[in-house]
XYZ file of N, CA and C in Angstrom:
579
model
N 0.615 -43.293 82.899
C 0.264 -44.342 81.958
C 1.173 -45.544 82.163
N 0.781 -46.719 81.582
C 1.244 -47.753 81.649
C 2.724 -47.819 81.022
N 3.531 -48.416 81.466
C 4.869 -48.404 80.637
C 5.530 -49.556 80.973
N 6.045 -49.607 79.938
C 6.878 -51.298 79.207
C 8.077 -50.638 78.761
N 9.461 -51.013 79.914
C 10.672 -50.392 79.798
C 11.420 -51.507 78.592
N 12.045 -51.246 77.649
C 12.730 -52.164 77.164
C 14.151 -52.214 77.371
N 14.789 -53.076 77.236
C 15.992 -53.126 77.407
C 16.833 -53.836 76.149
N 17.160 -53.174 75.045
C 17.374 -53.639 73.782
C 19.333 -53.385 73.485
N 19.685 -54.743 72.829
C 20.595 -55.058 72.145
C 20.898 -56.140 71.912
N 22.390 -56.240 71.255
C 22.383 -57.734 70.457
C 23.209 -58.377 71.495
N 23.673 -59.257 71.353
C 24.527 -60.482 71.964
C 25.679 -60.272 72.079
N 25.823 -59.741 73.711
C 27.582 -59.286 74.249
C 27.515 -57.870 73.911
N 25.986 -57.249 73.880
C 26.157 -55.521 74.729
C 26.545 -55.539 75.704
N 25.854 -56.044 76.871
C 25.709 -55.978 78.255
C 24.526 -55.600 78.447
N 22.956 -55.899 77.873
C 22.229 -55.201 78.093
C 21.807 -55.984 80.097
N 22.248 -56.964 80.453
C 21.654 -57.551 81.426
C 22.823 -56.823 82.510
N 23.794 -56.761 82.294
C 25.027 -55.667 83.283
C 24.614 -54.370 83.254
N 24.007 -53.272 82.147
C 23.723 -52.127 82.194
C 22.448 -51.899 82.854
N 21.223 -53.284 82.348
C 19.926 -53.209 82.593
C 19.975 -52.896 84.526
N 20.971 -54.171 84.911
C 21.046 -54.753 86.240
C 21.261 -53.181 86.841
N 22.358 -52.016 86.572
C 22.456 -50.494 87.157
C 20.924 -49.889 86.787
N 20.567 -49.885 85.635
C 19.493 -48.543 85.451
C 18.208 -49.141 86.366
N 18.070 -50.798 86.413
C 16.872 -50.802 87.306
C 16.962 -51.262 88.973
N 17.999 -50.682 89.194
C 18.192 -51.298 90.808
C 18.148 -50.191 91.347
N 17.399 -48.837 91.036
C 17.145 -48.164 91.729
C 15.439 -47.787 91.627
N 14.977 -47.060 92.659
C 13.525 -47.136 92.347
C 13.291 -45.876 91.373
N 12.010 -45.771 90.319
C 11.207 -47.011 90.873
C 10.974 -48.144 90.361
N 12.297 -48.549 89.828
C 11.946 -49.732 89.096
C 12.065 -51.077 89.798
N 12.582 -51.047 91.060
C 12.683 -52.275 91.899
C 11.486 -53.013 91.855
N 10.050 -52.625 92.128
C 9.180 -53.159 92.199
C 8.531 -53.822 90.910
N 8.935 -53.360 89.679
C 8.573 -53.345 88.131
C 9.168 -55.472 87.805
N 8.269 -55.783 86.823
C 8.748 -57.302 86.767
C 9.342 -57.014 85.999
N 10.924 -58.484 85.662
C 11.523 -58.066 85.288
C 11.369 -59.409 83.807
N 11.308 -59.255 82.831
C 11.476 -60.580 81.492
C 12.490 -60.542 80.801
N 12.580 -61.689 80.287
C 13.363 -62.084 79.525
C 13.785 -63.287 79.153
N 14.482 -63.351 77.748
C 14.685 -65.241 77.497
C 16.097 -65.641 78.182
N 16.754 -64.712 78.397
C 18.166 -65.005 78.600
C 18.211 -64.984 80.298
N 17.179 -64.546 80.981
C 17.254 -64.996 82.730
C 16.416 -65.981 82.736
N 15.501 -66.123 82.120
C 14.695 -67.746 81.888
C 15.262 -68.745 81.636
N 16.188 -68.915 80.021
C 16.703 -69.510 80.243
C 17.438 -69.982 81.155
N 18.596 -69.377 81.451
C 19.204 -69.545 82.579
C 18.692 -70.224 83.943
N 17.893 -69.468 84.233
C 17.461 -70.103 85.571
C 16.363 -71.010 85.357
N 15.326 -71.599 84.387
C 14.159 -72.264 84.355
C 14.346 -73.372 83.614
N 15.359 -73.741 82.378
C 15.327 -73.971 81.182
C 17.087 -74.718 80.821
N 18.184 -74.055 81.635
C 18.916 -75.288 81.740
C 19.791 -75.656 82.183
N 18.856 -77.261 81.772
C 19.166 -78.815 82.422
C 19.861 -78.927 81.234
N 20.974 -79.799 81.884
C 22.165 -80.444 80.719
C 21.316 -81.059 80.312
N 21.955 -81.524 78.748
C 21.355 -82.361 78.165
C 20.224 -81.509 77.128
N 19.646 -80.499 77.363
C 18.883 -79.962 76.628
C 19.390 -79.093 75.621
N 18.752 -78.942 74.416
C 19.519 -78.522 73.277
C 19.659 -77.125 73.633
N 20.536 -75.880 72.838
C 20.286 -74.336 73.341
C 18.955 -73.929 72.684
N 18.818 -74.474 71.778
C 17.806 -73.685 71.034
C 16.406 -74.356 71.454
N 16.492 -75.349 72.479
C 14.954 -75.877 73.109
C 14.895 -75.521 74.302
N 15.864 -74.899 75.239
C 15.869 -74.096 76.437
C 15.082 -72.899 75.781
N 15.813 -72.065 74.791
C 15.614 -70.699 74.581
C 13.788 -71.004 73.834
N 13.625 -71.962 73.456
C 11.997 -71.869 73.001
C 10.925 -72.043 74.082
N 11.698 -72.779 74.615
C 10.535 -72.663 76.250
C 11.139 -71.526 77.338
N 12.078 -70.888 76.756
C 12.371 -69.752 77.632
C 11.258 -68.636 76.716
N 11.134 -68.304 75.200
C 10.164 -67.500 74.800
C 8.648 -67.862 75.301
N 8.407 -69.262 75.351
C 7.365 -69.437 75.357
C 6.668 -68.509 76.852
N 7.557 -68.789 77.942
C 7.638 -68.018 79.346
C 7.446 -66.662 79.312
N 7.952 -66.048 78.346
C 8.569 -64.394 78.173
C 6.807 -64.283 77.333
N 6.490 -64.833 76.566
C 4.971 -64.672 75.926
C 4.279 -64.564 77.063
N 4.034 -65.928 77.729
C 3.018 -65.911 78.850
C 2.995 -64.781 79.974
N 4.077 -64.345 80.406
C 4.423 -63.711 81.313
C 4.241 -62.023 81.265
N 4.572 -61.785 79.729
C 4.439 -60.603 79.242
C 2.279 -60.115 78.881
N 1.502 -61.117 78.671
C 0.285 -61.169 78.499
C -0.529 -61.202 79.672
N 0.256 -61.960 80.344
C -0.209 -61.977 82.336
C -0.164 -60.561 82.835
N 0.958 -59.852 83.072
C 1.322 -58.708 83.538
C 0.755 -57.441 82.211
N 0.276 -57.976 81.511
C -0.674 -56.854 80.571
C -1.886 -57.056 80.910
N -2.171 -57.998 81.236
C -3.595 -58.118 81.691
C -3.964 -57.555 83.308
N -3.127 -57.218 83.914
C -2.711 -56.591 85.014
C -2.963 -55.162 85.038
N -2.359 -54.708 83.930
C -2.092 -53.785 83.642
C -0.674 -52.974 84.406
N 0.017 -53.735 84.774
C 1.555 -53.535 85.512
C 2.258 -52.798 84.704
N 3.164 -52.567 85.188
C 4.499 -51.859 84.341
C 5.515 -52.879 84.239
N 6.180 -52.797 83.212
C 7.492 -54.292 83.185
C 8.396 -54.055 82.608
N 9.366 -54.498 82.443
C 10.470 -54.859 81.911
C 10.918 -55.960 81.183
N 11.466 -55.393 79.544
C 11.756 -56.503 78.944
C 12.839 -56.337 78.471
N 13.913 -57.210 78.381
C 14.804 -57.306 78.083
C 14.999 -58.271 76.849
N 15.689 -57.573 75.489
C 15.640 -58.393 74.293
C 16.425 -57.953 72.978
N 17.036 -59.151 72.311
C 18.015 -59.111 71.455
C 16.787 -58.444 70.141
N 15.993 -57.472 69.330
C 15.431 -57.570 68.498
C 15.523 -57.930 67.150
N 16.058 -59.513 67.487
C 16.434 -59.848 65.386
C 15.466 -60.525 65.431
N 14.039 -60.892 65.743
C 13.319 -61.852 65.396
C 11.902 -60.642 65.191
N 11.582 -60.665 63.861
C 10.389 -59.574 63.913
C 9.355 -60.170 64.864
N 8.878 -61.256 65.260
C 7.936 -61.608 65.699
C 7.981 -60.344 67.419
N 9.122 -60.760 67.759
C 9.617 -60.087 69.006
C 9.054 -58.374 69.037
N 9.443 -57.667 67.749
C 9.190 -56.120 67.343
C 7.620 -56.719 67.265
N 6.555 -56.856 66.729
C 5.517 -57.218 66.565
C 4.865 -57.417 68.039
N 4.772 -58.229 68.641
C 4.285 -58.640 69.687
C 4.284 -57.645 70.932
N 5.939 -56.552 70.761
C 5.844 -54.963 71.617
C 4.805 -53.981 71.036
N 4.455 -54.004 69.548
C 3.923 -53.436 69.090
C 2.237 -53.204 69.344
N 1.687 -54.738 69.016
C 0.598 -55.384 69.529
C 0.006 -55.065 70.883
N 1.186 -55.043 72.025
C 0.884 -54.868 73.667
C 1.058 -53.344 73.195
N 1.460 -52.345 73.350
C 0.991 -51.127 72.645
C 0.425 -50.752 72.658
N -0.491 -50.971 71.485
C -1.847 -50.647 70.718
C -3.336 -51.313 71.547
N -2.842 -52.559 71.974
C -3.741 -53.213 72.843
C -3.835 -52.451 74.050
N -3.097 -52.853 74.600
C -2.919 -52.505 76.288
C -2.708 -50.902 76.611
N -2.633 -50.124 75.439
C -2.015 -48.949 75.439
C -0.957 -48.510 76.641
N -0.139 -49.143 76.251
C 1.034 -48.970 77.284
C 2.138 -47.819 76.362
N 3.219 -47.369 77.326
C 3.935 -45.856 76.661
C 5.405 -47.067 76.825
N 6.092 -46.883 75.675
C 7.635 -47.313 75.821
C 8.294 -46.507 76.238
N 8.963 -47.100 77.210
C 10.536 -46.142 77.335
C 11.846 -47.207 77.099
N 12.665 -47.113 76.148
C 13.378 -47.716 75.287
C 14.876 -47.903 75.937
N 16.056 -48.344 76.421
C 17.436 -48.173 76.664
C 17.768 -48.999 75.849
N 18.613 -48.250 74.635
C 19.275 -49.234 73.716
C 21.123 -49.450 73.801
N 21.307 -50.302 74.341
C 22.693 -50.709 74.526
C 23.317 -51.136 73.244
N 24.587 -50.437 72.574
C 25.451 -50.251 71.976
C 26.698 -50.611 71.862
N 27.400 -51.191 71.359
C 28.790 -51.522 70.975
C 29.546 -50.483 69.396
N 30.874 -50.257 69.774
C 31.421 -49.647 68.366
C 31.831 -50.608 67.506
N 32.063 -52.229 68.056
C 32.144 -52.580 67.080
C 31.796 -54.370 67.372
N 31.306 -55.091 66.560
C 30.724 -56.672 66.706
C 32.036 -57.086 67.159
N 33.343 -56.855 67.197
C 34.264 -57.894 68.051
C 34.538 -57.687 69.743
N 33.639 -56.471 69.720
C 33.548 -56.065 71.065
C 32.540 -57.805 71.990
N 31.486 -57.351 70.780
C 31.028 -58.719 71.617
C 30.689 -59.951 71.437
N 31.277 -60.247 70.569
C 32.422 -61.668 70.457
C 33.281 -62.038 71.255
N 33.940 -61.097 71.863
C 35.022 -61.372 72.968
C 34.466 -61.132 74.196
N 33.126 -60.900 74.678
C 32.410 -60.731 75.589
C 31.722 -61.954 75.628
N 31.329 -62.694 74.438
C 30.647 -63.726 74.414
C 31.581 -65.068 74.551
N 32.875 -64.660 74.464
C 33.671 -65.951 74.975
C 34.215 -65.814 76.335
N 34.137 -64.397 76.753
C 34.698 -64.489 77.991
C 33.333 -65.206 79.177
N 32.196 -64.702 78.554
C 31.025 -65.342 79.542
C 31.120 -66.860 79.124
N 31.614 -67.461 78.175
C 31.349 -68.860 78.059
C 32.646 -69.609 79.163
N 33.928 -68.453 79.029
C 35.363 -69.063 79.808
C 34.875 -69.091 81.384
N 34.233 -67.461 81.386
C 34.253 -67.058 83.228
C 33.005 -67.700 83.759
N 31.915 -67.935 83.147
C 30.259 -67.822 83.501
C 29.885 -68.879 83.334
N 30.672 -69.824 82.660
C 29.855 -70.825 82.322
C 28.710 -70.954 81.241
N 28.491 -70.091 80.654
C 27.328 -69.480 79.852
C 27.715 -70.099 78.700
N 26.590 -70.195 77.526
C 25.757 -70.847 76.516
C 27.331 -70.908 75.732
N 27.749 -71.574 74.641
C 28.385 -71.157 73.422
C 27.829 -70.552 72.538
N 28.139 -69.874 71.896
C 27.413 -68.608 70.554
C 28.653 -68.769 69.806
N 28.500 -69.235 68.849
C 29.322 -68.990 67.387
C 29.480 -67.349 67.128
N 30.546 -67.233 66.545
C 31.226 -66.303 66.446
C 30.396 -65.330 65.218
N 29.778 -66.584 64.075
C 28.797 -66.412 63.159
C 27.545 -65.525 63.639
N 26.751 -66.450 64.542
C 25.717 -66.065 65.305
C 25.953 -64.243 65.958
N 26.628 -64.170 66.567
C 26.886 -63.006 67.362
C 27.279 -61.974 66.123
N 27.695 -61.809 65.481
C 27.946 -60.914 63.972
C 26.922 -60.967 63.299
N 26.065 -62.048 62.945
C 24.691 -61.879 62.097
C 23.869 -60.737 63.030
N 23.673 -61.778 64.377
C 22.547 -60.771 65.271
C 22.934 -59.393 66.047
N 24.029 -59.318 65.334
C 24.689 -57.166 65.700
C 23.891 -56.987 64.900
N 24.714 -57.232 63.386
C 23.783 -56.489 62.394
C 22.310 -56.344 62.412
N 21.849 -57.573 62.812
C 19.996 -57.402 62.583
C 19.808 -56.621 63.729
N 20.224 -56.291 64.549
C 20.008 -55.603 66.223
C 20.047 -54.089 65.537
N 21.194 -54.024 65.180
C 21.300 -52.221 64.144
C 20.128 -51.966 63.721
N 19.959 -53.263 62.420
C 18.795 -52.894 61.470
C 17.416 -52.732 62.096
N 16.998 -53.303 62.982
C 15.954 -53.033 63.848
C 15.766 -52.109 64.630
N 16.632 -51.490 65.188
C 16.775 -50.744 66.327
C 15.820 -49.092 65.773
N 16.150 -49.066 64.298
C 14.963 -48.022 64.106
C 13.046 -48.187 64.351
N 12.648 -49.469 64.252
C 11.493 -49.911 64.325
C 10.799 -49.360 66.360
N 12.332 -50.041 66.821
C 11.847 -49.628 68.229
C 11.447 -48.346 68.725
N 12.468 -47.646 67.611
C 12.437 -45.959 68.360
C 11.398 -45.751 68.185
N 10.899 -46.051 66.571
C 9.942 -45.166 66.314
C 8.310 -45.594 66.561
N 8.489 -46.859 67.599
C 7.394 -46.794 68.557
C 7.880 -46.570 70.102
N 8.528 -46.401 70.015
C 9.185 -45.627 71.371
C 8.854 -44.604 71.746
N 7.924 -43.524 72.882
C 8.002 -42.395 73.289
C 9.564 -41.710 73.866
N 10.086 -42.454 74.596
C 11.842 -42.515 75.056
C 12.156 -43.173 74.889
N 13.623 -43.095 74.157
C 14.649 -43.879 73.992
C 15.818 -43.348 74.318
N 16.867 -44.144 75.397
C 17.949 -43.960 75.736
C 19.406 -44.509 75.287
N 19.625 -43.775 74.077
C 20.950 -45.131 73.452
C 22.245 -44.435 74.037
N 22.669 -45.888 74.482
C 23.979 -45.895 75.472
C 24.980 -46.821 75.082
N 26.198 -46.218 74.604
C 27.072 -46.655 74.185
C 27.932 -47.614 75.861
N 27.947 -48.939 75.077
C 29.026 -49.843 76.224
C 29.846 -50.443 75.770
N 30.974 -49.679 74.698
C 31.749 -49.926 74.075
C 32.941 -50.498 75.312
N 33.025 -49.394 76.112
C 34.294 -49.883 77.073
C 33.184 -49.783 78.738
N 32.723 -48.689 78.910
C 31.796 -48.523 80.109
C 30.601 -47.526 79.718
N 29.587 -48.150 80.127
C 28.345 -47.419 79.776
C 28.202 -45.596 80.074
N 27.572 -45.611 78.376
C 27.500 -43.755 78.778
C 26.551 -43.295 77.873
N 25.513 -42.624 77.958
C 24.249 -42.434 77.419
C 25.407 -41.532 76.312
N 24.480 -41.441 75.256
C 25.349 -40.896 74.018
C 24.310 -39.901 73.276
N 23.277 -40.318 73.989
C 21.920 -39.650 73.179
C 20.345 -40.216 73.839
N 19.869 -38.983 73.569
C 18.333 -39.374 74.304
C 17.269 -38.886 73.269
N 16.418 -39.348 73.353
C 15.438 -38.843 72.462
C 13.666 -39.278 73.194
N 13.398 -37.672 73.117
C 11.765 -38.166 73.506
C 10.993 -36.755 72.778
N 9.579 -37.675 72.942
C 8.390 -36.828 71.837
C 9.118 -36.522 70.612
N 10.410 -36.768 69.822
C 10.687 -36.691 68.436
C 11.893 -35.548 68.262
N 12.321 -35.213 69.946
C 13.499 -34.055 69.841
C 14.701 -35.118 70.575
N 15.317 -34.958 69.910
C 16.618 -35.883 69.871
C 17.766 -34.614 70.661
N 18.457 -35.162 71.589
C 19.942 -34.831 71.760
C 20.879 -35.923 72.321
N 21.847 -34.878 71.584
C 22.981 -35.892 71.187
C 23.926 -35.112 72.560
N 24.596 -35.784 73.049
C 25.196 -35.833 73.773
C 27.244 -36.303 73.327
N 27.079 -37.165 72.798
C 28.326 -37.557 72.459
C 28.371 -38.435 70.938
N 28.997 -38.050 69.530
C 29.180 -38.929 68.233
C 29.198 -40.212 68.705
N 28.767 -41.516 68.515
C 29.707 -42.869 68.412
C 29.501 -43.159 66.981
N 30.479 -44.264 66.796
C 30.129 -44.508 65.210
C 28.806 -45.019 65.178
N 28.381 -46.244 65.765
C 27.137 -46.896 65.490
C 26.153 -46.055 65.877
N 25.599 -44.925 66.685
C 24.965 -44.061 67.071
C 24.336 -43.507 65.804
N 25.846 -42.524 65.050
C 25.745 -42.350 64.108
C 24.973 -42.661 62.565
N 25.751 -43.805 62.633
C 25.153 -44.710 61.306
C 24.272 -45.701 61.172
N 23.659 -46.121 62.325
C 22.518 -46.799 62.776
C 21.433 -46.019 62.752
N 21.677 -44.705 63.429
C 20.464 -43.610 64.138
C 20.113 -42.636 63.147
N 21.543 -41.818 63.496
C 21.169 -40.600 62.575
C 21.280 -40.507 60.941
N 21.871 -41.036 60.546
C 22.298 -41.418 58.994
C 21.186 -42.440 58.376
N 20.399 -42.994 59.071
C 19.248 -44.134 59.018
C 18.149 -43.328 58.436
């Protein structure tokens, strides 16, 4: 069956460093790969343009692109922060439409200053966007609070703690969960949820 890999967390997981290991081997090499945050980047910016009008014509791309390759009927990859319901909605929609099967990798932090200090080191080393310190702490939390919506249209989900270096902590498919290793957010996000 059709499948739509996601690649889910908030701002300064690493979901694009963890994503970059789990799909550089086959068979996902051939699989397309989306997202607003390699769009942006590479399509979207030109100095001078605001962040938040890169990142709207970077969604607008990630829409088109994601409806193209459903109409295909391809397998893909998406990569995405889920605090915007529209975002949960629109996986949902391709779903039910396209009847495609999720398989979920949810990237994890133990704690929001983890990636805060990830998000300034990409702005010092990378050159990359500024994110308020605000921003990156609101969208942990909404990333938590969502992260149940995904599972539970998720057939697999792989949550992987990248607190210090990535390490699956827990897997869950068809509705039998193992746990592999406690983290706090694992915990109190997942199982306590």
């Amino acid at each position: 069956m059709k499948t739509i890999y996601l690649l889910v967390g908030s701002i300064g997981s690493g979901k694009t460093v963890v994503g970059s290991r789990i799909f550089s081997y086959e068979p996902y090499q051939e699989i397309e790969y989306i997202g607003s945050d390699v769009y942006k980047r590479f399509f979207f910016d030109t100095k001078g343009n605001k962040l938040s009008e890169g990142y709207r014509r970077a969604d607008k791309l990630v829409e088109y692109k994601m409806y193209r390759v459903c109409k295909k009927g391809n397998d893909f990859i998406y990569e995405l922060c889920p605090t915007a319901q529209h975002k949960i909605d629109r996986i949902a929609l391709i779903k039910e439409q396209y009847e495609y099967n999720i398989v979920s990798f949810f990237i994890g932090t133990s704690s929001v200053d983890i990636n805060i200090e990830r998000t300034k080191k990409r702005y010092d080393t990378e050159n990359a966007d500024t994110i308020s310190e605000e921003k990156v702490r609101t969208r942990y939390f909404m990333t938590m609070d969502n992260i149940g919506q995904i599972t539970k249209m998720s057939e697999t989900v792989y949550f992987i703690d990248n607190s210090d270096s990535p390490n699956i902590v827990a897997y869950l498919s068809n509705n039998d969960l193992h746990i592999f290793k406690h983290v706090e957010w694992f915990d109190k996000y997942i199982l306590n949820k």
